[in-house]
XYZ file of N, CA and C in Angstrom:
600
model
N -40.829 -21.856 24.952
C -41.278 -20.660 24.239
C -42.161 -21.099 23.070
N -43.296 -20.407 22.878
C -44.225 -20.775 21.818
C -43.652 -20.433 20.453
N -44.254 -21.045 19.436
C -43.767 -20.807 18.078
C -43.901 -19.336 17.702
N -45.016 -18.689 18.091
C -45.218 -17.276 17.732
C -44.165 -16.392 18.392
N -43.797 -16.704 19.653
C -42.765 -15.914 20.326
C -41.411 -16.101 19.639
N -41.137 -17.316 19.196
C -39.881 -17.568 18.480
C -39.824 -16.759 17.182
N -40.962 -16.722 16.483
C -41.014 -15.978 15.222
C -40.789 -14.495 15.475
N -41.484 -13.938 16.496
C -41.333 -12.514 16.797
C -39.918 -12.191 17.263
N -39.334 -13.106 18.038
C -37.961 -12.895 18.498
C -36.994 -12.882 17.317
N -37.178 -13.822 16.403
C -36.321 -13.890 15.212
C -36.480 -12.645 14.351
N -37.738 -12.184 14.180
C -37.987 -10.976 13.389
C -37.359 -9.748 14.041
N -37.445 -9.673 15.368
C -36.857 -8.548 16.084
C -35.338 -8.548 15.936
N -34.742 -9.726 16.054
C -33.288 -9.832 15.905
C -32.867 -9.440 14.497
N -33.625 -9.899 13.514
C -33.319 -9.555 12.114
C -33.415 -8.047 11.902
N -34.438 -7.421 12.492
C -34.621 -5.976 12.340
C -33.462 -5.209 12.966
N -33.009 -5.673 14.133
C -31.889 -4.997 14.815
C -30.610 -5.121 13.990
N -30.333 -6.341 13.499
C -29.125 -6.554 12.687
C -29.183 -5.722 11.415
N -30.352 -5.663 10.775
C -30.506 -4.877 9.550
C -30.270 -3.402 9.820
N -30.773 -2.922 10.960
C -30.599 -1.511 11.316
C -29.131 -1.191 11.559
N -28.441 -2.101 12.242
C -27.021 -1.879 12.518
C -26.238 -1.766 11.227
N -26.484 -2.682 10.280
C -25.760 -2.655 9.017
C -26.157 -1.453 8.169
N -27.401 -1.024 8.296
C -27.855 0.135 7.521
C -27.194 1.412 8.018
N -26.923 1.471 9.338
C -26.334 2.671 9.915
C -24.821 2.710 9.791
N -24.213 1.553 9.542
C -22.756 1.519 9.414
C -22.332 2.192 8.126
N -21.275 3.015 8.169
C -20.780 3.586 6.920
C -20.187 2.489 6.047
N -20.244 2.701 4.753
C -19.693 1.709 3.835
C -18.195 1.577 4.068
N -17.720 0.331 4.229
C -16.313 0.117 4.484
C -15.531 -0.087 3.197
N -16.220 -0.336 2.101
C -15.534 -0.552 0.833
C -15.207 0.792 0.191
N -13.935 1.077 -0.016
C -13.569 2.352 -0.626
C -13.873 2.356 -2.112
N -13.924 3.537 -2.690
C -14.114 3.647 -4.131
C -12.783 3.399 -4.824
N -12.857 3.131 -6.115
C -11.635 2.924 -6.883
C -11.445 1.468 -7.229
N -10.199 1.037 -7.217
C -9.901 -0.349 -7.549
C -9.682 -0.538 -9.036
N -9.862 -1.761 -9.494
C -9.590 -2.119 -10.879
C -10.835 -1.999 -11.743
N -10.655 -1.505 -12.939
C -11.756 -1.506 -13.899
C -11.918 -2.937 -14.427
N -13.045 -3.203 -15.046
C -13.286 -4.540 -15.593
C -12.249 -4.878 -16.660
N -11.872 -3.889 -17.454
C -10.892 -4.125 -18.522
C -9.526 -4.480 -17.949
N -9.107 -3.748 -16.932
C -7.807 -4.030 -16.312
C -7.826 -5.391 -15.635
N -8.924 -5.694 -14.967
C -9.049 -7.003 -14.302
C -8.898 -8.136 -15.319
N -9.550 -8.001 -16.470
C -9.449 -9.029 -17.505
C -8.018 -9.160 -18.024
N -7.353 -8.029 -18.190
C -5.960 -8.059 -18.641
C -5.078 -8.800 -17.643
N -5.244 -8.488 -16.365
C -4.427 -9.115 -15.336
C -4.703 -10.612 -15.241
N -5.961 -10.983 -15.327
C -6.313 -12.405 -15.265
C -5.690 -13.177 -16.415
N -5.651 -12.559 -17.597
C -5.082 -13.222 -18.769
C -3.575 -13.417 -18.638
N -2.939 -12.609 -17.793
C -1.486 -12.670 -17.624
C -1.057 -13.623 -16.505
N -2.010 -14.147 -15.751
C -1.680 -15.001 -14.611
C -1.308 -16.410 -15.059
N -0.094 -16.811 -14.713
C 0.348 -18.170 -14.975
C 1.312 -18.591 -13.872
N 1.547 -19.898 -13.760
C 2.458 -20.455 -12.744
C 2.112 -19.900 -11.362
N 3.111 -19.403 -10.625
C 2.884 -18.898 -9.267
C 1.878 -17.758 -9.216
N 1.790 -16.978 -10.274
C 0.902 -15.821 -10.261
C -0.568 -16.204 -10.295
N -0.850 -17.508 -10.494
C -2.234 -17.959 -10.387
C -2.706 -17.901 -8.934
N -1.747 -17.796 -8.008
C -2.105 -17.660 -6.587
C -2.480 -16.223 -6.234
N -2.259 -15.299 -7.164
C -2.589 -13.898 -6.918
C -4.093 -13.725 -7.000
N -4.705 -13.341 -5.887
C -6.149 -13.173 -5.821
C -6.513 -11.716 -6.086
N -7.229 -11.492 -7.174
C -7.715 -10.154 -7.496
C -9.000 -9.918 -6.714
N -9.040 -8.875 -5.910
C -10.223 -8.627 -5.078
C -11.409 -8.184 -5.938
N -12.610 -8.674 -5.635
C -13.789 -8.242 -6.383
C -14.114 -6.768 -6.158
N -13.683 -6.237 -5.008
C -13.855 -4.814 -4.708
C -12.588 -4.327 -4.018
N -12.235 -3.061 -4.193
C -11.006 -2.554 -3.563
C -11.097 -2.595 -2.049
N -9.959 -2.790 -1.401
C -9.903 -2.820 0.057
C -9.136 -1.617 0.581
N -9.620 -1.077 1.675
C -8.948 0.067 2.289
C -7.632 -0.371 2.916
N -6.683 0.550 2.958
C -5.396 0.260 3.571
C -5.478 0.441 5.078
N -4.511 -0.122 5.773
C -4.450 0.015 7.225
C -4.216 1.472 7.608
N -4.776 1.854 8.726
C -4.508 3.196 9.255
C -3.287 3.183 10.177
N -2.954 2.002 10.716
C -1.762 1.884 11.563
C -0.521 2.129 10.706
N 0.446 2.875 11.223
C 1.649 3.160 10.435
C 2.678 2.045 10.557
N 3.631 2.047 9.644
C 4.842 1.250 9.830
C 5.937 2.210 10.283
N 7.094 1.694 10.641
C 8.189 2.551 11.094
C 9.436 2.314 10.263
N 10.111 3.388 9.925
C 11.338 3.299 9.157
C 12.463 2.796 10.058
N 13.624 2.553 9.466
C 14.779 2.079 10.232
C 15.204 3.082 11.290
N 14.866 4.353 11.100
C 15.206 5.384 12.091
C 14.077 5.626 13.086
N 13.004 4.842 12.971
C 11.911 4.924 13.941
C 10.789 5.866 13.588
N 10.841 6.478 12.414
C 9.788 7.421 12.023
C 8.537 6.672 11.568
N 7.351 7.086 12.050
C 6.108 6.436 11.601
C 5.704 6.949 10.220
N 5.227 6.042 9.373
C 4.801 6.414 8.024
C 3.480 5.712 7.726
N 2.534 6.452 7.189
C 1.243 5.877 6.801
C 1.317 5.378 5.373
N 0.613 4.300 5.083
C 0.592 3.763 3.726
C 0.022 4.768 2.724
N -0.822 5.668 3.198
C -1.419 6.669 2.309
C -0.371 7.595 1.710
N 0.803 7.661 2.320
C 1.861 8.524 1.793
C 2.419 7.996 0.469
N 2.069 6.770 0.120
C 2.541 6.191 -1.143
C 1.500 6.319 -2.254
N 0.388 6.984 -1.959
C -0.669 7.133 -2.952
C -0.130 7.848 -4.186
N -0.550 7.387 -5.350
C -0.076 7.971 -6.589
C 0.861 7.050 -7.347
N 1.322 5.984 -6.672
C 2.159 5.005 -7.356
C 1.653 3.610 -7.043
N 1.987 2.671 -7.891
C 1.658 1.271 -7.636
C 2.677 0.738 -6.638
N 2.190 0.052 -5.605
C 3.064 -0.459 -4.548
C 2.896 -1.968 -4.416
N 4.011 -2.671 -4.389
C 4.012 -4.083 -4.047
C 4.452 -4.142 -2.590
N 3.511 -4.389 -1.698
C 3.765 -4.393 -0.251
C 3.996 -5.829 0.212
N 5.195 -6.083 0.727
C 5.565 -7.431 1.155
C 5.784 -7.458 2.665
N 4.990 -8.289 3.360
C 5.188 -8.518 4.786
C 6.099 -9.730 4.951
N 7.136 -9.594 5.781
C 8.115 -10.663 5.940
C 8.624 -10.684 7.382
N 9.507 -11.638 7.682
C 10.141 -11.723 9.002
C 11.479 -12.437 8.852
N 12.377 -12.192 9.765
C 13.720 -12.775 9.686
C 13.705 -14.286 9.830
N 12.685 -14.834 10.509
C 12.618 -16.280 10.731
C 11.915 -17.017 9.588
N 11.455 -16.275 8.597
C 10.636 -16.836 7.515
C 11.523 -17.322 6.365
N 11.659 -18.647 6.220
C 12.505 -19.217 5.169
C 12.012 -18.869 3.757
N 10.707 -18.954 3.472
C 10.243 -18.560 2.137
C 10.526 -17.091 1.822
N 10.536 -16.258 2.862
C 10.831 -14.833 2.658
C 12.260 -14.671 2.136
N 13.171 -15.456 2.687
C 14.576 -15.411 2.269
C 14.707 -15.805 0.793
N 13.885 -16.748 0.364
C 13.949 -17.221 -1.017
C 13.424 -16.180 -2.013
N 12.336 -15.498 -1.658
C 11.729 -14.597 -2.628
C 12.229 -13.155 -2.545
N 12.893 -12.777 -1.451
C 13.321 -11.387 -1.297
C 14.258 -10.916 -2.414
N 15.227 -11.728 -2.869
C 16.067 -11.266 -3.976
C 15.269 -10.966 -5.245
N 14.166 -11.687 -5.458
C 13.324 -11.426 -6.621
C 12.622 -10.075 -6.481
N 12.214 -9.759 -5.267
C 11.578 -8.462 -5.024
C 12.591 -7.340 -5.217
N 13.829 -7.598 -4.801
C 14.903 -6.629 -4.999
C 15.129 -6.380 -6.489
N 15.102 -7.463 -7.283
C 15.281 -7.330 -8.736
C 14.130 -6.536 -9.351
N 12.913 -6.736 -8.844
C 11.766 -5.967 -9.339
C 11.951 -4.484 -9.059
N 12.431 -4.163 -7.857
C 12.664 -2.763 -7.520
C 13.718 -2.160 -8.447
N 14.760 -2.919 -8.742
C 15.812 -2.420 -9.639
C 15.276 -2.189 -11.044
N 14.424 -3.100 -11.516
C 13.927 -3.015 -12.888
C 12.778 -2.033 -13.058
N 11.838 -2.023 -12.104
C 10.619 -1.233 -12.279
C 10.490 -0.045 -11.335
N 11.315 -0.015 -10.286
C 11.181 1.031 -9.270
C 11.388 2.430 -9.817
N 10.644 3.372 -9.277
C 10.723 4.758 -9.717
C 9.498 5.522 -9.265
N 9.159 6.608 -9.950
C 8.009 7.428 -9.518
C 6.664 6.722 -9.645
N 6.602 5.643 -10.462
C 5.324 4.965 -10.680
C 5.188 3.637 -9.952
N 6.289 3.126 -9.394
C 6.245 1.804 -8.771
C 7.279 1.706 -7.662
N 6.900 0.967 -6.607
C 7.810 0.774 -5.478
C 7.553 -0.577 -4.814
N 8.636 -1.260 -4.466
C 8.536 -2.455 -3.628
C 8.741 -1.996 -2.193
N 7.742 -2.238 -1.366
C 7.769 -1.802 0.030
C 7.809 -3.032 0.918
N 8.932 -3.253 1.598
C 9.087 -4.429 2.458
C 8.955 -4.017 3.916
N 8.104 -4.735 4.647
C 7.853 -4.416 6.055
C 7.969 -5.691 6.878
N 8.922 -5.708 7.794
C 9.093 -6.853 8.694
C 8.073 -6.727 9.817
N 7.191 -7.702 9.920
C 6.134 -7.625 10.918
C 6.414 -8.563 12.091
N 6.000 -8.150 13.275
C 6.274 -8.916 14.484
C 7.636 -8.536 15.064
N 8.147 -9.377 15.955
C 9.422 -9.090 16.614
C 10.586 -9.458 15.703
N 11.248 -8.455 15.208
C 12.403 -8.636 14.334
C 13.506 -7.691 14.798
N 14.598 -8.249 15.266
C 15.715 -7.436 15.718
C 16.310 -6.674 14.529
N 16.495 -5.359 14.640
C 17.033 -4.571 13.527
C 18.371 -5.099 13.008
N 19.239 -5.550 13.921
C 20.531 -6.097 13.491
C 20.332 -7.387 12.688
N 19.376 -8.222 13.114
C 19.089 -9.459 12.398
C 18.482 -9.163 11.030
N 17.676 -8.111 10.947
C 17.101 -7.705 9.663
C 18.196 -7.283 8.691
N 19.139 -6.502 9.197
C 20.242 -6.049 8.355
C 21.087 -7.233 7.885
N 21.324 -8.185 8.781
C 22.091 -9.381 8.405
C 21.340 -10.192 7.352
N 20.043 -10.312 7.534
C 19.191 -11.046 6.589
C 19.390 -10.498 5.178
N 19.288 -9.186 5.028
C 19.445 -8.563 3.719
C 20.873 -8.718 3.202
N 21.849 -8.571 4.095
C 23.253 -8.670 3.684
C 23.578 -10.077 3.188
N 23.050 -11.082 3.870
C 23.340 -12.475 3.513
C 22.771 -12.865 2.149
N 21.665 -12.232 1.761
C 21.063 -12.585 0.467
C 21.357 -11.527 -0.603
N 22.196 -10.544 -0.247
C 22.643 -9.556 -1.219
C 21.614 -8.521 -1.621
N 20.706 -8.194 -0.722
C 19.685 -7.181 -1.009
C 20.126 -5.839 -0.421
N 20.237 -4.846 -1.293
C 20.702 -3.526 -0.845
C 19.728 -2.405 -1.171
N 18.695 -2.695 -1.941
C 17.820 -1.620 -2.417
C 16.409 -1.651 -1.845
N 16.170 -2.479 -0.819
C 14.843 -2.532 -0.205
C 14.908 -1.989 1.217
N 13.820 -1.400 1.694
C 13.832 -0.758 3.014
C 13.699 -1.741 4.167
N 14.285 -1.363 5.292
C 14.194 -2.155 6.521
C 13.116 -1.555 7.428
N 11.909 -1.481 6.912
C 10.776 -0.959 7.675
C 10.241 -2.038 8.610
N 9.590 -1.604 9.696
C 9.063 -2.557 10.675
C 7.609 -2.266 11.042
N 6.960 -3.335 11.443
C 5.599 -3.307 11.998
C 5.709 -4.136 13.282
N 6.434 -3.591 14.252
C 6.907 -4.359 15.409
C 5.795 -5.045 16.196
N 4.668 -4.369 16.363
C 3.579 -4.981 17.137
C 2.531 -5.643 16.238
N 2.837 -5.724 14.945
C 1.957 -6.351 13.944
C 0.609 -5.651 13.807
N 0.524 -4.399 14.231
C -0.754 -3.690 14.149
C -1.207 -3.518 12.708
N -0.280 -3.162 11.827
C -0.639 -2.991 10.424
C -1.041 -4.326 9.803
N -0.242 -5.365 10.055
C -0.538 -6.680 9.491
C -1.899 -7.185 9.955
N -2.193 -7.017 11.245
C -3.494 -7.461 11.776
C -4.629 -6.697 11.119
N -4.458 -5.388 10.998
C -5.522 -4.560 10.430
C -5.803 -4.936 8.975
N -4.773 -5.422 8.287
C -4.938 -5.792 6.886
C -5.228 -7.284 6.711
N -5.404 -7.986 7.817
C -5.796 -9.386 7.751
C -4.699 -10.309 7.267
N -3.452 -9.963 7.558
C -2.327 -10.818 7.174
C -2.124 -11.863 8.259
N -2.316 -13.124 7.906
C -2.267 -14.202 8.897
C -1.029 -15.079 8.770
N -0.325 -15.004 7.660
C 0.866 -15.818 7.459
C 1.888 -15.070 6.631
N 3.111 -15.563 6.615
C 4.190 -14.905 5.891
C 4.865 -15.891 4.942
N 5.369 -15.380 3.833
C 5.239 -14.001 3.359
C 3.833 -13.738 2.817
N 3.475 -12.467 2.823
C 2.211 -12.027 2.230
C 2.519 -10.793 1.393
N 2.055 -10.807 0.159
C 2.345 -9.705 -0.756
C 1.043 -9.104 -1.254
N 0.902 -7.805 -1.064
C -0.312 -7.083 -1.428
C 0.004 -6.101 -2.541
N -0.883 -6.009 -3.516
C -0.728 -5.031 -4.581
C -1.657 -3.857 -4.309
N -1.060 -2.677 -4.293
C -1.804 -1.442 -4.010
C -1.804 -0.586 -5.264
N -2.996 -0.204 -5.714
C -3.136 0.613 -6.921
C -2.799 2.067 -6.622
N -2.691 2.852 -7.675
C -2.338 4.265 -7.518
C -3.313 5.025 -6.633
N -4.585 4.574 -6.631
C -5.594 5.292 -5.849
C -5.512 4.999 -4.350
N -4.534 4.165 -3.947
C -4.358 3.893 -2.526
C -5.295 2.825 -1.992
N -5.688 1.871 -2.828
C -6.507 0.750 -2.373
C -5.790 -0.555 -2.691
N -6.026 -1.558 -1.848
C -5.475 -2.883 -2.116
C -6.361 -3.564 -3.151
N -5.745 -4.022 -4.236
C -6.532 -4.618 -5.316
C -6.255 -6.107 -5.510
N -5.166 -6.613 -4.914
C -4.842 -8.030 -5.063
C -3.917 -8.457 -3.941
N -3.853 -9.778 -3.731
C -3.033 -10.323 -2.637
C -2.553 -11.719 -2.997
N -1.303 -12.008 -2.632
C -0.751 -13.347 -2.839
C -0.158 -13.814 -1.516
N -0.613 -14.963 -1.045
C -0.131 -15.526 0.208
C 0.901 -16.607 -0.079
N 1.996 -16.575 0.653
C 3.064 -17.530 0.438
C 4.089 -17.005 -0.548
N 5.157 -17.765 -0.728
C 6.217 -17.331 -1.636
C 5.782 -17.463 -3.084
N 6.420 -16.697 -3.943
C 6.105 -16.741 -5.366
C 7.328 -16.313 -6.160
N 7.325 -16.688 -7.423
C 8.411 -16.317 -8.322
C 8.125 -14.930 -8.893
N 8.592 -13.921 -8.179
C 8.355 -12.543 -8.600
C 9.292 -12.118 -9.732
N 10.196 -13.002 -10.129
C 11.076 -12.717 -11.262
C 10.483 -13.250 -12.562
N 9.321 -13.891 -12.494
C 8.717 -14.503 -13.678
C 8.178 -13.459 -14.648
N 8.057 -13.870 -15.909
C 7.486 -12.976 -16.920
C 6.050 -12.619 -16.565
N 5.319 -13.590 -15.980
C 3.936 -13.338 -15.590
C 3.858 -12.229 -14.546
N 4.702 -12.311 -13.516
C 4.702 -11.292 -12.458
C 5.028 -9.917 -13.016
N 6.060 -9.849 -13.860
C 6.465 -8.558 -14.422
C 5.390 -7.989 -15.334
N 4.746 -8.847 -16.118
C 3.686 -8.378 -17.019
C 2.493 -7.840 -16.229
N 2.147 -8.521 -15.148
C 1.042 -8.071 -14.298
C 1.353 -6.693 -13.716
N 2.556 -6.537 -13.193
C 2.930 -5.267 -12.587
C 3.006 -4.147 -13.622
N 3.562 -4.439 -14.785
C 3.647 -3.420 -15.836
C 2.264 -2.998 -16.303
N 1.336 -3.954 -16.373
C -0.037 -3.635 -16.774
C -0.708 -2.765 -15.723
N -0.492 -3.088 -14.452
C -1.082 -2.298 -13.373
C -0.495 -0.890 -13.351
N 0.798 -0.780 -13.607
C 1.453 0.537 -13.650
C 0.902 1.379 -14.794
N 0.650 0.738 -15.927
C 0.182 1.473 -17.117
C -1.317 1.758 -17.101
N -2.062 1.102 -16.200
C -3.526 1.244 -16.187
C -3.944 2.664 -15.831
N -5.091 3.074 -16.393
C -5.650 4.402 -16.100
C -6.647 4.369 -14.955
N -6.808 3.223 -14.319
C -7.803 3.064 -13.232
C -7.542 4.070 -12.113
C-alpha cells in the first residue's frame, strides 16, 4: 500500500473513531466531590487510608441490583441521599474476615440516616456459610446481601476482594480502596465524617 493510501486510511479511521466518541452520551455523571472536600479528604489520609483512591471525576453506580437475604432485588440508587461505604466480600476471603469487624464497628458508631455500611457478598457464596462467617467473627449489624453472579461487581470494575467503594449522597462513587484496610483508624473515621458533613 502506498504512503498516500496509508495516510488516507489512517485519517478515515481517526474520523470514524472521533465520530463514534462524539455521538456517545457522556458516561461521567454530574456531582462528586468539590475541590474543597477533596483537599480535606486528602489531608486526612494516613496509614492504610493512603490506599484510598479519590476519583478525579464521579463514577456512575451499577445498574445491576444486589439481592437481600430474602431474595429481593435492590438497586444501589435506593441508597441515594446518604453516604454509603460499599464493601464487596466473599466467605473464602481471609482479608475480608479480618476487616469485617471494623466495618461493623463503623456501622455501630456512624450508621444512621446519613451513613450506612453496605456489605455485599459477590460470586458464589452459600447463604448458610455467609451466616456462619458473620457469627464466627461476631458481626450482627451488617446485611447478608448477595451479588451471586457478580453482575454488580463486574459492572463496577471490581477485580479483587475485598473492595470498598465510597458513595456520596448524590449517588456517585467518589473513592475506592482495594484490599483490606484498618477501617477502625482515626484516619478512616475522619474521612467518613468529613464526607458525611460535606455539602457536595
